[in-house]
Amino acid sequence: MSFLIRVLLPDSPGTLGAVATALGTVGADILSVDVVERGTGVAVDDLVVELPSGRLPDALITAAESVEGVEVDAVRPYAGVLDTHRELELVEEIAAQPKSGLDILAEGVPRIVRAGWAMIVEHSETGALRLASSSAAPETPITDLPWLPLERATVLDGEEAWIPETWKELGTELAATPLGKPGKALLVARPGGPAFRAAEVARLAHLAGIVAVVLDG
């Protein structure tokens, strides 16, 4: 089974190699490494690893944190694609099928930022509207979007009153970015975490900005 591990580690030569060696001692095979964030001597990396049958994911945490200065932020099962740099391909697909652009965006974004689901929402006089959503998005209706209009990409508080109880029970981490205008937004979720980092939110904002221009065209 494959797992996504988010690790915080000293941004120094050899540290990632030491983590890889430690994971190898519990039989884990690293399939991909994605740099999420760098700064102030600390790196945040996402590792997709394959764990032999019968091994518990707790072994991954113990192994990784056996390396000095390393902290595991989250571990969760992972069944997505390994190529995380697919913004260009997604934009090209949207440009080729603009009438289905919002649906394509909602379905494609979770694969890029390793999220559980995404939806396009809009605030209207009659309440919250769901314009598009990925196949894994919950069907729970949203009746209010008090954070709209949204001026800039941001991480949302997962405990606010507007959020359905089922999302809260799953510990859903949320991030949102305007899509063309403040009243329309791309909402992305990670049930169970990990939390969205500043670099990931900036990545969402950049992608949404490009897509908004493509669709307006």
Short mmCIF file of N, CA, C and O in Angstrom, two decimals, residues 10-79:
data_model
loop_
_atom_site.label_atom_id
_atom_site.label_comp_id
_atom_site.label_asym_id
_atom_site.label_seq_id
_atom_site.Cartn_x
_atom_site.Cartn_y
_atom_site.Cartn_z
N PRO A 10 15.55 19.36 8.76
CA PRO A 10 16.58 20.38 8.57
C PRO A 10 16.98 20.46 7.10
O PRO A 10 17.20 19.43 6.46
N ASP A 11 17.06 21.68 6.57
CA ASP A 11 17.41 21.87 5.17
C ASP A 11 18.93 21.84 5.02
O ASP A 11 19.57 22.86 4.79
N SER A 12 19.47 20.64 5.16
CA SER A 12 20.92 20.49 5.11
C SER A 12 21.26 19.22 4.33
O SER A 12 20.47 18.28 4.29
N PRO A 13 22.45 19.20 3.69
CA PRO A 13 22.84 18.05 2.88
C PRO A 13 22.82 16.75 3.68
O PRO A 13 23.25 16.70 4.84
N GLY A 14 22.28 15.73 3.08
CA GLY A 14 22.31 14.41 3.69
C GLY A 14 21.10 14.05 4.53
O GLY A 14 20.89 12.87 4.81
N THR A 15 20.31 15.05 4.94
CA THR A 15 19.19 14.75 5.82
C THR A 15 18.14 13.89 5.13
O THR A 15 17.64 12.90 5.68
N LEU A 16 17.76 14.28 3.90
CA LEU A 16 16.75 13.51 3.18
C LEU A 16 17.26 12.09 2.91
O LEU A 16 16.49 11.12 3.01
N GLY A 17 18.53 11.96 2.62
CA GLY A 17 19.11 10.64 2.40
C GLY A 17 19.05 9.79 3.66
O GLY A 17 18.78 8.58 3.60
N ALA A 18 19.26 10.43 4.81
CA ALA A 18 19.18 9.71 6.08
C ALA A 18 17.75 9.24 6.34
O ALA A 18 17.53 8.14 6.85
N VAL A 19 16.76 10.08 5.97
CA VAL A 19 15.36 9.68 6.13
C VAL A 19 15.04 8.49 5.22
O VAL A 19 14.38 7.53 5.63
N ALA A 20 15.54 8.55 3.99
CA ALA A 20 15.30 7.45 3.04
C ALA A 20 15.90 6.15 3.57
O ALA A 20 15.28 5.08 3.48
N THR A 21 17.10 6.25 4.14
CA THR A 21 17.74 5.06 4.70
C THR A 21 16.94 4.50 5.87
O THR A 21 16.73 3.29 6.00
N ALA A 22 16.45 5.41 6.73
CA ALA A 22 15.66 4.99 7.88
C ALA A 22 14.36 4.31 7.46
O ALA A 22 13.96 3.30 8.03
N LEU A 23 13.72 4.87 6.43
CA LEU A 23 12.48 4.27 5.94
C LEU A 23 12.76 2.90 5.33
O LEU A 23 11.93 1.98 5.41
N GLY A 24 13.92 2.77 4.71
CA GLY A 24 14.29 1.49 4.12
C GLY A 24 14.41 0.38 5.15
O GLY A 24 14.18 -0.79 4.85
N THR A 25 14.76 0.74 6.38
CA THR A 25 14.91 -0.29 7.43
C THR A 25 13.58 -0.93 7.80
O THR A 25 13.57 -2.02 8.39
N VAL A 26 12.46 -0.26 7.50
CA VAL A 26 11.15 -0.88 7.78
C VAL A 26 10.51 -1.40 6.50
O VAL A 26 9.32 -1.71 6.47
N GLY A 27 11.30 -1.48 5.43
CA GLY A 27 10.83 -2.05 4.18
C GLY A 27 10.11 -1.08 3.27
O GLY A 27 9.50 -1.49 2.27
N ALA A 28 10.15 0.22 3.58
CA ALA A 28 9.45 1.21 2.76
C ALA A 28 10.26 1.55 1.53
O ALA A 28 11.48 1.74 1.60
N ASP A 29 9.59 1.65 0.41
CA ASP A 29 10.22 2.01 -0.86
C ASP A 29 9.72 3.39 -1.28
O ASP A 29 8.52 3.58 -1.48
N ILE A 30 10.62 4.37 -1.40
CA ILE A 30 10.22 5.73 -1.76
C ILE A 30 9.95 5.80 -3.26
O ILE A 30 10.81 5.49 -4.08
N LEU A 31 8.71 6.22 -3.61
CA LEU A 31 8.31 6.31 -5.01
C LEU A 31 8.49 7.71 -5.59
O LEU A 31 8.74 7.87 -6.78
N SER A 32 8.35 8.73 -4.74
CA SER A 32 8.54 10.10 -5.22
C SER A 32 8.79 11.03 -4.04
O SER A 32 8.42 10.74 -2.91
N VAL A 33 9.45 12.16 -4.34
CA VAL A 33 9.70 13.20 -3.35
C VAL A 33 9.30 14.53 -3.97
O VAL A 33 9.70 14.84 -5.09
N ASP A 34 8.49 15.30 -3.26
CA ASP A 34 8.05 16.60 -3.75
C ASP A 34 8.39 17.66 -2.71
O ASP A 34 8.00 17.54 -1.54
N VAL A 35 9.14 18.67 -3.10
CA VAL A 35 9.49 19.77 -2.20
C VAL A 35 8.29 20.70 -2.08
O VAL A 35 7.86 21.30 -3.06
N VAL A 36 7.74 20.82 -0.90
CA VAL A 36 6.58 21.66 -0.66
C VAL A 36 7.00 23.08 -0.32
O VAL A 36 6.45 24.06 -0.83
N GLU A 37 8.00 23.19 0.54
CA GLU A 37 8.40 24.51 1.03
C GLU A 37 9.85 24.46 1.52
O GLU A 37 10.29 23.45 2.05
N ARG A 38 10.53 25.59 1.37
CA ARG A 38 11.90 25.75 1.88
C ARG A 38 11.99 27.09 2.56
O ARG A 38 11.41 28.07 2.11
N GLY A 39 12.76 27.17 3.65
CA GLY A 39 12.95 28.46 4.29
C GLY A 39 13.41 28.35 5.72
O GLY A 39 13.09 27.40 6.43
N THR A 40 14.21 29.33 6.15
CA THR A 40 14.73 29.44 7.52
C THR A 40 15.32 28.14 8.04
O THR A 40 15.11 27.76 9.18
N GLY A 41 16.05 27.46 7.16
CA GLY A 41 16.76 26.27 7.58
C GLY A 41 15.92 25.02 7.71
O GLY A 41 16.41 23.97 8.12
N VAL A 42 14.63 25.10 7.36
CA VAL A 42 13.74 23.96 7.46
C VAL A 42 13.10 23.68 6.11
O VAL A 42 12.71 24.61 5.39
N ALA A 43 13.00 22.41 5.76
CA ALA A 43 12.35 22.01 4.53
C ALA A 43 11.10 21.21 4.85
O ALA A 43 11.04 20.51 5.86
N VAL A 44 10.09 21.33 3.98
CA VAL A 44 8.88 20.53 4.09
C VAL A 44 8.78 19.71 2.81
O VAL A 44 8.69 20.27 1.72
N ASP A 45 8.84 18.40 2.94
CA ASP A 45 8.82 17.51 1.78
C ASP A 45 7.66 16.52 1.90
O ASP A 45 7.32 16.08 3.00
N ASP A 46 7.08 16.18 0.76
CA ASP A 46 6.09 15.12 0.68
C ASP A 46 6.76 13.90 0.06
O ASP A 46 7.32 13.99 -1.05
N LEU A 47 6.69 12.78 0.73
CA LEU A 47 7.26 11.53 0.23
C LEU A 47 6.12 10.54 0.01
O LEU A 47 5.30 10.32 0.91
N VAL A 48 6.05 9.98 -1.18
CA VAL A 48 5.13 8.88 -1.43
C VAL A 48 5.93 7.60 -1.31
O VAL A 48 6.93 7.42 -2.01
N VAL A 49 5.51 6.74 -0.39
CA VAL A 49 6.26 5.50 -0.16
C VAL A 49 5.33 4.30 -0.25
O VAL A 49 4.12 4.40 0.00
N GLU A 50 5.90 3.18 -0.62
CA GLU A 50 5.16 1.93 -0.67
C GLU A 50 5.61 1.08 0.50
O GLU A 50 6.80 0.88 0.73
N LEU A 51 4.64 0.57 1.25
CA LEU A 51 4.92 -0.20 2.45
C LEU A 51 4.48 -1.64 2.23
O LEU A 51 3.36 -1.87 1.73
N PRO A 52 5.32 -2.61 2.58
CA PRO A 52 4.96 -4.02 2.39
C PRO A 52 3.69 -4.39 3.14
O PRO A 52 3.37 -3.80 4.18
N SER A 53 2.97 -5.36 2.63
CA SER A 53 1.75 -5.84 3.28
C SER A 53 2.07 -6.31 4.70
O SER A 53 3.07 -6.99 4.94
N GLY A 54 1.22 -5.93 5.63
CA GLY A 54 1.42 -6.35 7.00
C GLY A 54 2.12 -5.32 7.86
O GLY A 54 2.09 -5.40 9.09
N ARG A 55 2.76 -4.35 7.23
CA ARG A 55 3.44 -3.28 7.98
C ARG A 55 2.46 -2.17 8.31
O ARG A 55 1.66 -1.77 7.47
N LEU A 56 2.52 -1.66 9.51
CA LEU A 56 1.65 -0.58 9.93
C LEU A 56 2.27 0.77 9.59
O LEU A 56 3.49 0.94 9.67
N PRO A 57 1.44 1.76 9.22
CA PRO A 57 1.99 3.08 8.87
C PRO A 57 2.71 3.75 10.05
O PRO A 57 3.54 4.62 9.81
N ASP A 58 2.42 3.34 11.26
CA ASP A 58 3.13 3.90 12.41
C ASP A 58 4.63 3.67 12.30
O ASP A 58 5.44 4.44 12.83
N ALA A 59 5.00 2.58 11.62
CA ALA A 59 6.42 2.26 11.46
C ALA A 59 7.12 3.34 10.65
O ALA A 59 8.31 3.62 10.85
N LEU A 60 6.39 3.99 9.73
CA LEU A 60 6.97 5.05 8.93
C LEU A 60 7.31 6.26 9.79
O LEU A 60 8.36 6.88 9.63
N ILE A 61 6.42 6.59 10.73
CA ILE A 61 6.65 7.72 11.62
C ILE A 61 7.87 7.46 12.50
O ILE A 61 8.77 8.30 12.62
N THR A 62 7.90 6.27 13.10
CA THR A 62 9.02 5.91 13.98
C THR A 62 10.35 5.96 13.24
O THR A 62 11.35 6.49 13.75
N ALA A 63 10.35 5.41 12.02
CA ALA A 63 11.60 5.37 11.25
C ALA A 63 12.05 6.77 10.86
O ALA A 63 13.22 7.13 11.04
N ALA A 64 11.14 7.58 10.32
CA ALA A 64 11.52 8.92 9.87
C ALA A 64 12.01 9.78 11.02
O ALA A 64 13.01 10.51 10.91
N GLU A 65 11.32 9.70 12.16
CA GLU A 65 11.67 10.56 13.29
C GLU A 65 12.87 10.04 14.08
O GLU A 65 13.32 10.68 15.03
N SER A 66 13.41 8.90 13.65
CA SER A 66 14.65 8.43 14.26
C SER A 66 15.84 9.26 13.78
O SER A 66 16.91 9.24 14.39
N VAL A 67 15.65 10.02 12.70
CA VAL A 67 16.68 10.91 12.19
C VAL A 67 16.58 12.23 12.96
O VAL A 67 15.50 12.82 13.06
N GLU A 68 17.69 12.69 13.46
CA GLU A 68 17.71 13.89 14.30
C GLU A 68 17.14 15.10 13.56
O GLU A 68 17.51 15.39 12.43
N GLY A 69 16.21 15.80 14.22
CA GLY A 69 15.64 17.02 13.67
C GLY A 69 14.47 16.82 12.74
O GLY A 69 13.88 17.79 12.27
N VAL A 70 14.09 15.57 12.50
CA VAL A 70 12.99 15.28 11.57
C VAL A 70 11.68 15.11 12.34
O VAL A 70 11.63 14.44 13.36
N GLU A 71 10.63 15.73 11.81
CA GLU A 71 9.30 15.62 12.40
C GLU A 71 8.30 15.24 11.31
O GLU A 71 8.29 15.84 10.23
N VAL A 72 7.49 14.24 11.58
CA VAL A 72 6.45 13.82 10.64
C VAL A 72 5.20 14.63 10.91
O VAL A 72 4.64 14.59 12.01
N ASP A 73 4.75 15.37 9.90
CA ASP A 73 3.57 16.21 10.05
C ASP A 73 2.29 15.42 9.83
O ASP A 73 1.28 15.66 10.50
N ALA A 74 2.31 14.47 8.90
CA ALA A 74 1.11 13.68 8.61
C ALA A 74 1.48 12.45 7.80
O ALA A 74 2.45 12.44 7.05
N VAL A 75 0.68 11.41 7.95
CA VAL A 75 0.78 10.20 7.14
C VAL A 75 -0.63 9.81 6.74
O VAL A 75 -1.53 9.73 7.58
N ARG A 76 -0.85 9.56 5.45
CA ARG A 76 -2.17 9.12 5.02
C ARG A 76 -2.05 8.23 3.79
O ARG A 76 -1.08 8.34 3.03
N PRO A 77 -3.01 7.32 3.61
CA PRO A 77 -2.98 6.48 2.40
C PRO A 77 -3.01 7.35 1.15
O PRO A 77 -3.63 8.41 1.13
N TYR A 78 -2.34 6.87 0.12
CA TYR A 78 -2.23 7.67 -1.09
C TYR A 78 -2.43 6.79 -2.32
O TYR A 78 -1.76 5.76 -2.47
N ALA A 79 -3.35 7.21 -3.18
CA ALA A 79 -3.62 6.43 -4.39
C ALA A 79 -3.58 7.31 -5.63
O ALA A 79 -4.09 6.94 -6.68
#
